[in-house]
């Protein structure tokens, strides 16, 4: 196979969520020729499903709306002008000597010396409410994704779900709503302890209950029948808005057919983010290892370790990590421009 040198990248990042965007920035700090590919038409990954949510746990950053955090990460990712390709889902992998060939479902080929998998939660599809007639309310007051919190002001809101998203939305909406009811089919919530405690203190929690039936006039839900998961008893609650947060189905496409070692929750990597295939690395929610932290902050750390490993794979005598930004030559002129501005 003949490929021109200018078409071969040092590292190609698959996935444009927080891990992928930070890896694009950090690989620039390591002077690597970088390409980032995402199957969607915009960067942000799974964070795009909750643009209005407040994010508290990124180090050194005040509580910030997720959409603003995405914008900041995207600007940072473009610092060193990586090539960014959107709307291409990578399907096929080949290796020709020291070059990987990645082929998208639309036929485009990408040539790279290393690969960094940051596929996050894959191509996600929301788990919809399995109740007869639920789809008729999706354009009015049945919500799977929240893009505008203001619509819940002074409303009676029912939230169905027990994970982090359901609990986080309850804690956000309760600040605006007239009443928030959280229904979960189990007694215990799988979300983090502190948000759960905050929710229990401010919202009405009904467990173990699940949505049995929606009642409405026209195209809007007016009340919901909740069924006790153990006894079958029904309770009727009046509502203005219903939020369903039952999680997402994940689809990683053909990447999982490449022969990568994996476990129940992600592709396996070692402490240096190396997969079972030499030259392929991983970061973010797509991977798993013993001390894995599934936070945005953890994705950043994964990205740094993975890029450093990719750099050493290409150049075994390179330094173990990039120089800190305050002493990094790449920032000298940028710092001057900022300070003078």
Tab-separated table of C-alpha atoms in Angstrom:
chain	number	residue	atom	x	y	z
A	1	UNK	CA	0.000	0.000	0.000
A	2	UNK	CA	1.344	3.424	-0.949
A	3	UNK	CA	0.648	6.370	1.300
A	4	UNK	CA	2.086	9.852	1.143
A	5	UNK	CA	3.950	10.957	4.257
A	6	UNK	CA	1.820	14.091	4.603
A	7	UNK	CA	-1.283	11.905	5.036
A	8	UNK	CA	0.103	9.965	7.991
A	9	UNK	CA	-0.605	11.323	11.465
A	10	UNK	CA	1.335	10.600	14.636
A	11	UNK	CA	-1.863	10.006	16.576
A	12	UNK	CA	-5.509	9.689	15.609
A	13	UNK	CA	-8.052	10.124	18.375
A	14	UNK	CA	-11.400	8.403	17.905
A	15	UNK	CA	-14.078	10.186	19.928
A	16	UNK	CA	-14.649	13.855	20.693
A	17	UNK	CA	-15.820	13.807	24.311
A	18	UNK	CA	-13.805	15.244	27.217
A	19	UNK	CA	-11.061	12.599	26.951
A	20	UNK	CA	-10.707	13.061	23.201
A	21	UNK	CA	-10.709	16.848	23.302
A	22	UNK	CA	-8.159	17.027	26.094
A	23	UNK	CA	-5.998	14.444	24.314
A	24	UNK	CA	-6.048	16.642	21.191
A	25	UNK	CA	-4.728	19.525	23.273
A	26	UNK	CA	-2.126	17.513	25.149
A	27	UNK	CA	-0.806	15.751	22.036
A	28	UNK	CA	-0.148	19.226	20.671
A	29	UNK	CA	1.963	19.911	23.744
A	30	UNK	CA	3.928	16.814	22.769
A	31	UNK	CA	4.421	18.132	19.203
A	32	UNK	CA	2.461	15.252	17.689
A	33	UNK	CA	0.642	15.605	14.397
A	34	UNK	CA	-2.921	14.971	15.528
A	35	UNK	CA	-6.244	14.043	13.995
A	36	UNK	CA	-9.502	13.762	15.938
A	37	UNK	CA	-12.460	11.877	14.430
A	38	UNK	CA	-16.004	11.792	15.773
A	39	UNK	CA	-19.062	10.019	14.383
A	40	UNK	CA	-21.328	12.927	15.286
A	41	UNK	CA	-21.471	16.354	13.698
A	42	UNK	CA	-20.222	18.133	16.830
A	43	UNK	CA	-17.728	17.604	19.612
A	44	UNK	CA	-18.786	16.977	23.187
A	45	UNK	CA	-19.696	13.308	23.241
A	46	UNK	CA	-22.133	12.159	25.912
A	47	UNK	CA	-21.984	15.588	27.592
A	48	UNK	CA	-24.253	16.842	24.802
A	49	UNK	CA	-27.127	14.921	26.422
A	50	UNK	CA	-27.210	17.258	29.428
A	51	UNK	CA	-26.180	20.747	28.231
A	52	UNK	CA	-28.067	22.534	31.031
A	53	UNK	CA	-26.669	20.447	33.873
A	54	UNK	CA	-24.287	22.121	36.327
A	55	UNK	CA	-20.889	20.407	36.542
A	56	UNK	CA	-19.173	20.806	39.911
A	57	UNK	CA	-16.350	18.270	39.950
A	58	UNK	CA	-13.778	19.593	37.473
A	59	UNK	CA	-10.763	20.760	39.416
A	60	UNK	CA	-10.259	24.516	39.667
A	61	UNK	CA	-13.437	25.331	37.731
A	62	UNK	CA	-16.452	26.998	39.339
A	63	UNK	CA	-19.792	25.213	38.858
A	64	UNK	CA	-20.402	25.506	35.130
A	65	UNK	CA	-23.180	24.628	32.705
A	66	UNK	CA	-22.145	21.602	30.698
A	67	UNK	CA	-22.582	23.382	27.356
A	68	UNK	CA	-20.110	26.053	28.491
A	69	UNK	CA	-17.642	23.402	29.599
A	70	UNK	CA	-17.921	21.759	26.174
A	71	UNK	CA	-17.226	25.101	24.483
A	72	UNK	CA	-14.153	25.652	26.680
A	73	UNK	CA	-12.829	22.154	26.014
A	74	UNK	CA	-13.349	22.591	22.275
A	75	UNK	CA	-11.415	25.856	22.247
A	76	UNK	CA	-8.621	24.213	24.225
A	77	UNK	CA	-8.591	21.189	21.899
A	78	UNK	CA	-7.961	23.487	18.911
A	79	UNK	CA	-4.961	25.227	20.512
A	80	UNK	CA	-2.439	23.416	18.287
A	81	UNK	CA	-4.674	23.186	15.202
A	82	UNK	CA	-5.348	19.453	15.059
A	83	UNK	CA	-7.237	18.082	12.087
A	84	UNK	CA	-10.841	17.515	13.200
A	85	UNK	CA	-13.111	15.231	11.192
A	86	UNK	CA	-16.816	15.096	12.093
A	87	UNK	CA	-19.608	12.852	10.902
A	88	UNK	CA	-17.460	9.790	10.241
A	89	UNK	CA	-17.926	6.532	12.132
A	90	UNK	CA	-14.787	4.387	11.986
A	91	UNK	CA	-15.570	0.790	11.109
A	92	UNK	CA	-12.493	-1.019	9.823
A	93	UNK	CA	-8.908	-1.310	11.049
A	94	UNK	CA	-5.920	-2.609	9.105
A	95	UNK	CA	-2.220	-2.473	9.808
A	96	UNK	CA	0.453	-2.105	7.150
A	97	UNK	CA	3.881	-2.336	8.756
A	98	UNK	CA	4.040	0.659	11.116
A	99	UNK	CA	0.920	2.427	9.830
A	100	UNK	CA	-2.697	1.840	10.860
A	101	UNK	CA	-5.379	2.376	8.239
A	102	UNK	CA	-8.772	3.400	9.632
A	103	UNK	CA	-11.713	3.234	7.241
A	104	UNK	CA	-14.998	4.994	7.966
A	105	UNK	CA	-18.431	3.647	7.096
A	106	UNK	CA	-18.585	6.214	4.311
A	107	UNK	CA	-15.345	4.915	2.777
A	108	UNK	CA	-12.776	7.536	3.816
A	109	UNK	CA	-9.355	6.238	4.883
A	110	UNK	CA	-7.223	7.722	7.650
A	111	UNK	CA	-3.547	6.864	8.122
A	112	UNK	CA	-1.904	7.012	11.508
A	113	UNK	CA	1.041	5.659	13.467
A	114	UNK	CA	-0.892	5.353	16.738
A	115	UNK	CA	-4.561	5.316	17.737
A	116	UNK	CA	-6.189	6.679	20.879
A	117	UNK	CA	-9.676	5.293	21.540
A	118	UNK	CA	-11.859	7.813	23.373
A	119	UNK	CA	-15.212	6.421	22.301
A	120	UNK	CA	-16.823	7.216	25.653
A	121	UNK	CA	-20.228	5.584	25.861
A	122	UNK	CA	-20.363	5.015	22.131
A	123	UNK	CA	-23.307	5.986	19.965
A	124	UNK	CA	-25.952	6.279	22.656
A	125	UNK	CA	-29.677	5.807	22.272
A	126	UNK	CA	-31.944	6.902	25.085
A	127	UNK	CA	-33.981	4.162	26.797
A	128	UNK	CA	-37.528	5.309	26.269
A	129	UNK	CA	-40.454	4.771	28.576
A	130	UNK	CA	-42.044	1.394	27.883
A	131	UNK	CA	-45.610	2.499	28.497
A	132	UNK	CA	-48.407	2.384	25.954
A	133	UNK	CA	-48.967	5.701	24.213
A	134	UNK	CA	-45.909	7.414	25.730
A	135	UNK	CA	-44.584	8.538	22.351
A	136	UNK	CA	-47.566	10.857	21.782
A	137	UNK	CA	-46.300	13.138	24.574
A	138	UNK	CA	-42.667	13.415	23.435
A	139	UNK	CA	-43.249	16.752	21.706
A	140	UNK	CA	-44.983	18.313	24.702
A	141	UNK	CA	-44.299	17.440	28.346
A	142	UNK	CA	-42.503	14.063	28.312
A	143	UNK	CA	-38.745	14.624	28.318
A	144	UNK	CA	-35.732	12.353	27.846
A	145	UNK	CA	-33.221	15.182	27.422
A	146	UNK	CA	-33.400	18.589	29.088
A	147	UNK	CA	-32.181	21.603	27.157
A	148	UNK	CA	-34.069	24.403	28.936
A	149	UNK	CA	-34.525	24.359	32.701
A	150	UNK	CA	-36.774	27.419	32.664
A	151	UNK	CA	-39.730	25.402	31.366
A	152	UNK	CA	-40.015	23.736	34.795
A	153	UNK	CA	-40.540	26.975	36.698
A	154	UNK	CA	-43.523	26.704	39.084
A	155	UNK	CA	-44.459	23.284	37.643
A	156	UNK	CA	-45.256	19.919	39.226
A	157	UNK	CA	-42.511	17.672	37.880
A	158	UNK	CA	-42.201	13.890	38.031
A	159	UNK	CA	-38.752	12.389	37.461
A	160	UNK	CA	-38.435	8.648	36.844
A	161	UNK	CA	-35.026	7.057	37.424
A	162	UNK	CA	-32.428	6.286	40.057
A	163	UNK	CA	-29.035	7.033	38.530
A	164	UNK	CA	-26.801	10.096	38.563
A	165	UNK	CA	-28.701	11.924	35.830
A	166	UNK	CA	-32.097	11.487	37.475
A	167	UNK	CA	-30.791	12.667	40.843
A	168	UNK	CA	-28.849	15.574	39.362
A	169	UNK	CA	-31.889	16.755	37.405
A	170	UNK	CA	-34.017	16.546	40.543
A	171	UNK	CA	-31.553	18.762	42.403
A	172	UNK	CA	-31.522	21.271	39.556
A	173	UNK	CA	-35.262	21.373	38.866
A	174	UNK	CA	-36.315	21.571	42.512
A	175	UNK	CA	-34.836	25.080	42.643
A	176	UNK	CA	-37.428	26.238	40.106
A	177	UNK	CA	-40.391	23.912	40.316
A	178	UNK	CA	-43.482	24.014	42.481
A	179	UNK	CA	-42.962	20.349	43.355
A	180	UNK	CA	-40.575	17.578	42.327
A	181	UNK	CA	-41.440	13.903	42.733
A	182	UNK	CA	-38.761	11.282	42.082
A	183	UNK	CA	-40.004	7.754	41.395
A	184	UNK	CA	-37.561	4.853	41.357
A	185	UNK	CA	-38.344	1.163	41.191
A	186	UNK	CA	-35.713	0.302	43.798
A	187	UNK	CA	-35.372	1.544	47.359
A	188	UNK	CA	-31.728	2.495	46.852
A	189	UNK	CA	-30.331	4.946	44.309
A	190	UNK	CA	-27.182	4.238	42.299
A	191	UNK	CA	-26.136	7.908	42.201
A	192	UNK	CA	-23.418	9.426	44.381
A	193	UNK	CA	-24.254	9.734	48.066
A	194	UNK	CA	-24.233	13.520	48.521
A	195	UNK	CA	-26.563	14.355	45.606
A	196	UNK	CA	-28.922	11.610	46.796
A	197	UNK	CA	-29.002	13.136	50.276
A	198	UNK	CA	-29.670	16.577	48.785
A	199	UNK	CA	-32.494	15.176	46.675
A	200	UNK	CA	-34.121	13.400	49.622
A	201	UNK	CA	-34.034	16.656	51.588
A	202	UNK	CA	-35.715	18.771	48.907
A	203	UNK	CA	-37.842	16.520	46.680
A	204	UNK	CA	-40.581	13.987	47.327
A	205	UNK	CA	-39.069	10.535	46.841
A	206	UNK	CA	-41.313	7.570	46.037
A	207	UNK	CA	-39.708	4.114	46.139
A	208	UNK	CA	-40.100	1.424	44.998
A	209	UNK	CA	-42.451	2.854	42.356
A	210	UNK	CA	-42.465	2.830	38.567
A	211	UNK	CA	-44.609	4.528	35.936
A	212	UNK	CA	-47.553	2.289	35.075
A	213	UNK	CA	-49.719	4.568	32.952
A	214	UNK	CA	-49.839	8.115	31.600
A	215	UNK	CA	-53.122	10.023	31.573
A	216	UNK	CA	-53.581	13.113	29.470
A	217	UNK	CA	-55.932	15.366	27.632
A	218	UNK	CA	-54.888	15.800	24.032
A	219	UNK	CA	-51.111	15.733	23.658
A	220	UNK	CA	-50.131	16.633	27.244
A	221	UNK	CA	-49.773	14.449	30.321
A	222	UNK	CA	-51.996	15.545	33.213
A	223	UNK	CA	-51.403	12.748	35.690
A	224	UNK	CA	-49.336	9.597	36.108
A	225	UNK	CA	-50.242	6.264	37.668
A	226	UNK	CA	-47.318	4.947	39.709
A	227	UNK	CA	-47.255	1.245	40.574
A	228	UNK	CA	-45.554	-0.087	43.699
A	229	UNK	CA	-42.887	-2.440	42.415
A	230	UNK	CA	-43.532	-5.068	45.130
A	231	UNK	CA	-47.225	-4.849	46.020
A	232	UNK	CA	-48.693	-3.594	42.765
A	233	UNK	CA	-50.617	-0.821	44.533
A	234	UNK	CA	-51.331	2.230	42.350
A	235	UNK	CA	-50.883	5.866	43.307
A	236	UNK	CA	-52.094	8.665	41.066
A	237	UNK	CA	-50.064	11.893	40.941
A	238	UNK	CA	-50.926	15.082	39.067
A	239	UNK	CA	-48.101	16.490	36.971
A	240	UNK	CA	-47.235	19.258	34.555
A	241	UNK	CA	-43.984	17.762	33.269
A	242	UNK	CA	-42.454	14.258	33.235
A	243	UNK	CA	-38.715	13.566	32.946
A	244	UNK	CA	-37.630	9.995	32.185
A	245	UNK	CA	-33.998	9.211	32.977
A	246	UNK	CA	-33.632	5.451	32.540
A	247	UNK	CA	-30.195	5.477	30.964
A	248	UNK	CA	-28.955	4.787	27.454
A	249	UNK	CA	-28.335	1.846	25.181
A	250	UNK	CA	-24.744	1.827	23.960
A	251	UNK	CA	-23.420	0.964	20.528
A	252	UNK	CA	-19.683	0.935	19.903
A	253	UNK	CA	-20.047	-0.218	16.324
A	254	UNK	CA	-17.276	-2.291	14.781
A	255	UNK	CA	-14.500	-1.150	17.135
A	256	UNK	CA	-15.245	-4.031	19.490
A	257	UNK	CA	-14.523	-6.448	16.621
A	258	UNK	CA	-10.896	-5.388	16.332
A	259	UNK	CA	-9.674	-8.025	18.786
A	260	UNK	CA	-9.136	-5.756	21.774
A	261	UNK	CA	-9.187	-7.376	25.201
A	262	UNK	CA	-12.150	-6.129	27.187
A	263	UNK	CA	-14.146	-6.602	30.360
A	264	UNK	CA	-17.777	-6.051	31.271
A	265	UNK	CA	-17.351	-2.285	31.422
A	266	UNK	CA	-14.908	-1.256	28.746
A	267	UNK	CA	-11.788	-2.147	26.809
A	268	UNK	CA	-8.956	-3.295	29.068
A	269	UNK	CA	-5.858	-1.135	29.399
A	270	UNK	CA	-2.819	-1.265	31.654
A	271	UNK	CA	-1.581	1.483	33.967
A	272	UNK	CA	-0.155	3.355	30.973
A	273	UNK	CA	-3.412	3.204	28.986
A	274	UNK	CA	-2.059	0.602	26.553
A	275	UNK	CA	-4.603	-1.804	25.042
A	276	UNK	CA	-3.810	-5.382	24.059
A	277	UNK	CA	-2.871	-4.203	20.546
A	278	UNK	CA	0.519	-2.416	20.395
A	279	UNK	CA	0.133	1.156	19.169
A	280	UNK	CA	-3.491	1.451	20.275
A	281	UNK	CA	-4.275	3.269	23.510
A	282	UNK	CA	-7.450	4.230	25.345
A	283	UNK	CA	-8.862	6.936	27.614
A	284	UNK	CA	-12.144	7.964	29.228
A	285	UNK	CA	-15.319	5.970	29.760
A	286	UNK	CA	-14.482	3.579	26.912
A	287	UNK	CA	-11.772	1.850	28.938
A	288	UNK	CA	-11.406	0.078	32.250
A	289	UNK	CA	-8.554	-0.677	34.661
A	290	UNK	CA	-8.197	-1.317	38.357
A	291	UNK	CA	-8.229	2.262	39.654
A	292	UNK	CA	-10.434	3.763	36.928
A	293	UNK	CA	-12.260	6.979	37.935
A	294	UNK	CA	-15.388	7.630	35.874
A	295	UNK	CA	-15.411	11.409	36.136
A	296	UNK	CA	-14.544	14.103	33.610
A	297	UNK	CA	-11.440	14.799	35.709
A	298	UNK	CA	-10.489	11.133	35.397
A	299	UNK	CA	-10.878	11.320	31.617
A	300	UNK	CA	-8.340	14.162	31.509
A	301	UNK	CA	-5.791	12.106	33.437
A	302	UNK	CA	-6.389	9.085	31.211
A	303	UNK	CA	-5.784	11.278	28.154
A	304	UNK	CA	-2.450	12.548	29.476
A	305	UNK	CA	-1.228	9.036	30.291
A	306	UNK	CA	-2.378	7.691	26.920
A	307	UNK	CA	-0.757	10.470	24.880
A	308	UNK	CA	2.497	10.115	26.805
A	309	UNK	CA	2.471	6.382	26.101
A	310	UNK	CA	1.788	6.990	22.407
A	311	UNK	CA	4.678	9.465	22.248
A	312	UNK	CA	7.050	6.948	23.845
A	313	UNK	CA	5.786	4.236	21.521
A	314	UNK	CA	6.839	6.399	18.577
A	315	UNK	CA	9.963	7.832	20.195
A	316	UNK	CA	11.319	5.605	23.003
A	317	UNK	CA	13.914	8.227	23.969
A	318	UNK	CA	11.378	11.056	24.342
A	319	UNK	CA	10.683	12.526	27.769
A	320	UNK	CA	8.050	10.758	29.842
A	321	UNK	CA	5.709	13.750	29.755
A	322	UNK	CA	5.332	17.212	28.275
A	323	UNK	CA	6.832	20.142	30.112
A	324	UNK	CA	4.446	22.031	32.374
A	325	UNK	CA	2.638	24.841	30.595
A	326	UNK	CA	4.366	27.638	32.544
A	327	UNK	CA	7.719	26.533	31.073
A	328	UNK	CA	6.559	25.030	27.781
A	329	UNK	CA	8.109	26.693	24.724
A	330	UNK	CA	4.871	26.317	22.763
A	331	UNK	CA	3.186	28.815	25.096
A	332	UNK	CA	5.810	31.569	25.212
A	333	UNK	CA	4.272	33.689	22.460
A	334	UNK	CA	0.710	32.767	23.433
A	335	UNK	CA	1.366	33.878	27.008
A	336	UNK	CA	2.774	37.191	25.812
A	337	UNK	CA	-0.299	37.840	23.692
A	338	UNK	CA	-2.628	37.070	26.589
A	339	UNK	CA	-0.706	39.202	29.101
A	340	UNK	CA	-0.416	42.121	26.695
A	341	UNK	CA	-4.090	41.875	25.752
